[in-house]
Coordinates of C-alpha atoms in Angstrom, one line a residue:
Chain J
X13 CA -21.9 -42.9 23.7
X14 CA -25.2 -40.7 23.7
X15 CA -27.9 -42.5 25.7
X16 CA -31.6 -40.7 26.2
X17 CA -31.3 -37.9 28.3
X18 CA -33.3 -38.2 31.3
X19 CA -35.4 -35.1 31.4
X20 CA -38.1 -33.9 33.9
X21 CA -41.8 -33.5 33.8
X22 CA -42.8 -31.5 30.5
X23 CA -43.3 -28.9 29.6
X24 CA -39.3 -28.3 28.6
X25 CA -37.7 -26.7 25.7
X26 CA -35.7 -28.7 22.9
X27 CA -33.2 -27.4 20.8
X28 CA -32.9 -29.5 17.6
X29 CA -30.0 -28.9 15.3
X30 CA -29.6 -31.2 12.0
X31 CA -26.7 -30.7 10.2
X32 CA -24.6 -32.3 7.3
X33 CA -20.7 -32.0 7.2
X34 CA -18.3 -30.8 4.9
X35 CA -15.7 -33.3 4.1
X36 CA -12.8 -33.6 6.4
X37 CA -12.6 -33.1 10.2
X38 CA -10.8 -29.8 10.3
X39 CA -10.9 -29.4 14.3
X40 CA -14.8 -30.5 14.4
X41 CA -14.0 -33.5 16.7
X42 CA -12.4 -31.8 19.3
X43 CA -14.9 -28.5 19.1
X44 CA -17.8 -31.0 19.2
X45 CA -16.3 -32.6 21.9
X46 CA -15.8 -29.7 24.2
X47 CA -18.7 -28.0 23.7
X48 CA -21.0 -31.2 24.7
X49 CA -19.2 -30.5 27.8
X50 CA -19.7 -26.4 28.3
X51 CA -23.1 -27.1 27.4
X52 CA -23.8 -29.6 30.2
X53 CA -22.3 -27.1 32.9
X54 CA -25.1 -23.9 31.6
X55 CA -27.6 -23.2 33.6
X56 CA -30.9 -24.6 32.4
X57 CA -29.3 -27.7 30.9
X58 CA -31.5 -30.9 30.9
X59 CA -29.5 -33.1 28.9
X60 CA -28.5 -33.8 25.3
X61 CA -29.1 -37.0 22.6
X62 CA -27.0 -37.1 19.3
X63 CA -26.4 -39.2 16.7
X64 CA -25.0 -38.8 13.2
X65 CA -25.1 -41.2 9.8
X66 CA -25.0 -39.0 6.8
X67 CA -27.3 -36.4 8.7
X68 CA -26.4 -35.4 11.9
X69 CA -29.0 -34.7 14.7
X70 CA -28.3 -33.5 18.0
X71 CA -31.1 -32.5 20.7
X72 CA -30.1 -30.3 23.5
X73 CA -32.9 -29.8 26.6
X74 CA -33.1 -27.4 28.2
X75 CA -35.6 -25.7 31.3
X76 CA -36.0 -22.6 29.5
X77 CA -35.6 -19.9 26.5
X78 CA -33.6 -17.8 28.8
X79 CA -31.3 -20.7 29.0
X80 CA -31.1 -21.6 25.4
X81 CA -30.4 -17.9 24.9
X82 CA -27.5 -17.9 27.2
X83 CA -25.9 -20.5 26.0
X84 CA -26.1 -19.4 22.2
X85 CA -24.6 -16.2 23.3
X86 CA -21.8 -18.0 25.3
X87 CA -18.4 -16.9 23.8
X88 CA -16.8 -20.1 23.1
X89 CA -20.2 -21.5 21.9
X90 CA -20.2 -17.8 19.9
X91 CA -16.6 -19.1 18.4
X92 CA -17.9 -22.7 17.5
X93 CA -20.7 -21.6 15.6
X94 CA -18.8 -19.1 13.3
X95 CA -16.4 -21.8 12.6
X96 CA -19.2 -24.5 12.1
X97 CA -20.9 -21.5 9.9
X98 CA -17.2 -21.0 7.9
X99 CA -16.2 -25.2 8.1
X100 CA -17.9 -27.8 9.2
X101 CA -21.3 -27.4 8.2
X102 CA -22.4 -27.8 4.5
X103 CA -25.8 -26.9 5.8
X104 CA -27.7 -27.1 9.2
X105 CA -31.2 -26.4 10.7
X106 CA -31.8 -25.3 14.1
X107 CA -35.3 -25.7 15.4
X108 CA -36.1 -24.3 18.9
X109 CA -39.3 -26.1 20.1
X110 CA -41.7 -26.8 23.5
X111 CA -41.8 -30.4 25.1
X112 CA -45.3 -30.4 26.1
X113 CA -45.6 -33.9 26.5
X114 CA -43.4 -37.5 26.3
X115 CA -44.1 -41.0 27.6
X116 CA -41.5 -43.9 26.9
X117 CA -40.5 -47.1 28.2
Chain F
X15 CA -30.4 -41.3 3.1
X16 CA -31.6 -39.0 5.0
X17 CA -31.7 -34.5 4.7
X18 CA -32.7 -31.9 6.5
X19 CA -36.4 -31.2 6.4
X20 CA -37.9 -28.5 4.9
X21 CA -40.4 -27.5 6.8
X22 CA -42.4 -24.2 7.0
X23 CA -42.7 -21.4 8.7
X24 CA -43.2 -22.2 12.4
X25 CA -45.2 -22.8 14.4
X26 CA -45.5 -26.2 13.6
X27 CA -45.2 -29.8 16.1
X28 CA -41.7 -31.4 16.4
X29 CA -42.2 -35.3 17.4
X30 CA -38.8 -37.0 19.0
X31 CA -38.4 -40.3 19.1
X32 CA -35.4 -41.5 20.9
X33 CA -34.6 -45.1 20.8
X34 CA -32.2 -47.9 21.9
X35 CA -32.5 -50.9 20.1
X36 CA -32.5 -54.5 21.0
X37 CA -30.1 -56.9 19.4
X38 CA -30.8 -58.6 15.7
X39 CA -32.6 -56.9 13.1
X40 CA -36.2 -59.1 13.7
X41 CA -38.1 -57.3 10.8
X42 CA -37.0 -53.9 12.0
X43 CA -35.8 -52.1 8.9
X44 CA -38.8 -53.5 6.7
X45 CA -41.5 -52.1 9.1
X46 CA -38.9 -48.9 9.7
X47 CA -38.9 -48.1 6.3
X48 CA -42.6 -49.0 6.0
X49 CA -43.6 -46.6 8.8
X50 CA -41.2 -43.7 7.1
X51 CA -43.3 -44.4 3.8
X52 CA -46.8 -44.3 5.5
X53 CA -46.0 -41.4 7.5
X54 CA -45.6 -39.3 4.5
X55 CA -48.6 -39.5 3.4
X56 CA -50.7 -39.1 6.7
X57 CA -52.7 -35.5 6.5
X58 CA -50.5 -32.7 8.1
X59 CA -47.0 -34.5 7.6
X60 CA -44.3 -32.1 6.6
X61 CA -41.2 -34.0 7.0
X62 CA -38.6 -36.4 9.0
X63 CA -35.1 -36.3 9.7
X64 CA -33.2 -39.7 10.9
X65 CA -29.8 -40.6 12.4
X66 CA -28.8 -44.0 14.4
X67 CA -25.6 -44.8 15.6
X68 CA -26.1 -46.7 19.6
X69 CA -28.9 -44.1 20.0
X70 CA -31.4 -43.6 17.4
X71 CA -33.1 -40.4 16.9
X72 CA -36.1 -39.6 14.4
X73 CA -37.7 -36.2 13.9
X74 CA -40.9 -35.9 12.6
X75 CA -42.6 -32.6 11.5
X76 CA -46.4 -32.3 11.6
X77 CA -48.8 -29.2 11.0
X78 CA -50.6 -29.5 13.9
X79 CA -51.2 -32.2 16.6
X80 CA -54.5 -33.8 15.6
X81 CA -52.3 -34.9 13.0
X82 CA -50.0 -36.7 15.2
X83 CA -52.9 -38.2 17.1
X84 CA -54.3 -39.5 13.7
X85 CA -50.7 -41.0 12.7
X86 CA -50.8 -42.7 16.1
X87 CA -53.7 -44.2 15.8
X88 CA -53.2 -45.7 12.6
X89 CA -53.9 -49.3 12.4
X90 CA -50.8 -50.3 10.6
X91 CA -48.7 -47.9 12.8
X92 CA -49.8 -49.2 15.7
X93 CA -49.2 -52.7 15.1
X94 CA -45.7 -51.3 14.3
X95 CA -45.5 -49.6 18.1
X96 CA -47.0 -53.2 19.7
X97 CA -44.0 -55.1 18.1
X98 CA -41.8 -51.8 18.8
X99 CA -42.3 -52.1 22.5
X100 CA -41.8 -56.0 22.1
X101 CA -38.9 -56.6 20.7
X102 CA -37.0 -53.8 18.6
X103 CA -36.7 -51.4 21.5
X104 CA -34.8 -51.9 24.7
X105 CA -36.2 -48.6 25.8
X106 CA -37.4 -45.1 24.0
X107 CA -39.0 -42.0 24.4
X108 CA -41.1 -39.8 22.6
X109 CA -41.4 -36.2 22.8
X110 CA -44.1 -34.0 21.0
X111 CA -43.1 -30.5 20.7
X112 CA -44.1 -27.3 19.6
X113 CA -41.5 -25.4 17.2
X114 CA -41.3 -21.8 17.6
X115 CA -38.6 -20.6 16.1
X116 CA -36.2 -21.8 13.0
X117 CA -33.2 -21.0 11.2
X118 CA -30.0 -22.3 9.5
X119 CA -28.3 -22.5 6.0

């Protein structure tokens, strides 16, 4: 279960990515799974939310660009998105954006 | 049911809002779908994106941040964010960002 990612003082970098599916899981599950779990171990990672109905949304935080960078260019992440590119995705949006401030309760 | 946005060009404002939500509905989805409705026709609104499963998370897309100021401000959208706080949430967090960069299929 996702839960909101504790992140530090702005300003931070966001990485949203809104996606919807093809039909079918065809390895997605597993692929999701796993890379949830690189991602955490990058350098730079601040946390990640996610949540899907139809849409899916994931946010991924991170401290930097250099970081984001990094981790898009990581060669399983590299093998994921081709396969979400081929598979999984019938169309997705990645926004890469600057926290520059957030309040909560 | 939610799509992917299609926003502009960036630069434009990302706002996050993550949420957990309380049990029982207590006149949540009306004013939800309300705010969604209200939102669109603020000045400077360019789209939102949606997904709930345990976490909730709603992207908003705005041309510039005086525009989210205004939206926050607005009388009936504050009245939403009093009862917000007071019941529907259990806790949430809102992030205003800056998108810089944007692709996808």
């Amino acid at each position: 279960m996702s839960t909101i990612a504790k992140t530090p003082e702005p300003p931070y970098y966001a990485v949203i990515f809104t996606s919807l599916r093809t039909e079918g899981d065809n390895g997605y599950s597993e692929t999701a799974s796993n890379m949830l779990m690189l991602a955490s171990e990058q350098p730079g990672y601040l946390g990640v939310e996610s949540a899907r109905e139809d849409l899916g949304i994931t946010v991924s935080y991170w401290s930097d660009l250099e970081s984001i960078r990094n981790w898009k260019l990581n060669i399983e992440h590299q093998e994921a998105q081709k396969t979400g590119h081929e598979k999984w995705y019938s169309s997705f949006k990645v926004r890469i954006s600057r926290v520059e401030r957030d309040y909560g309760i």
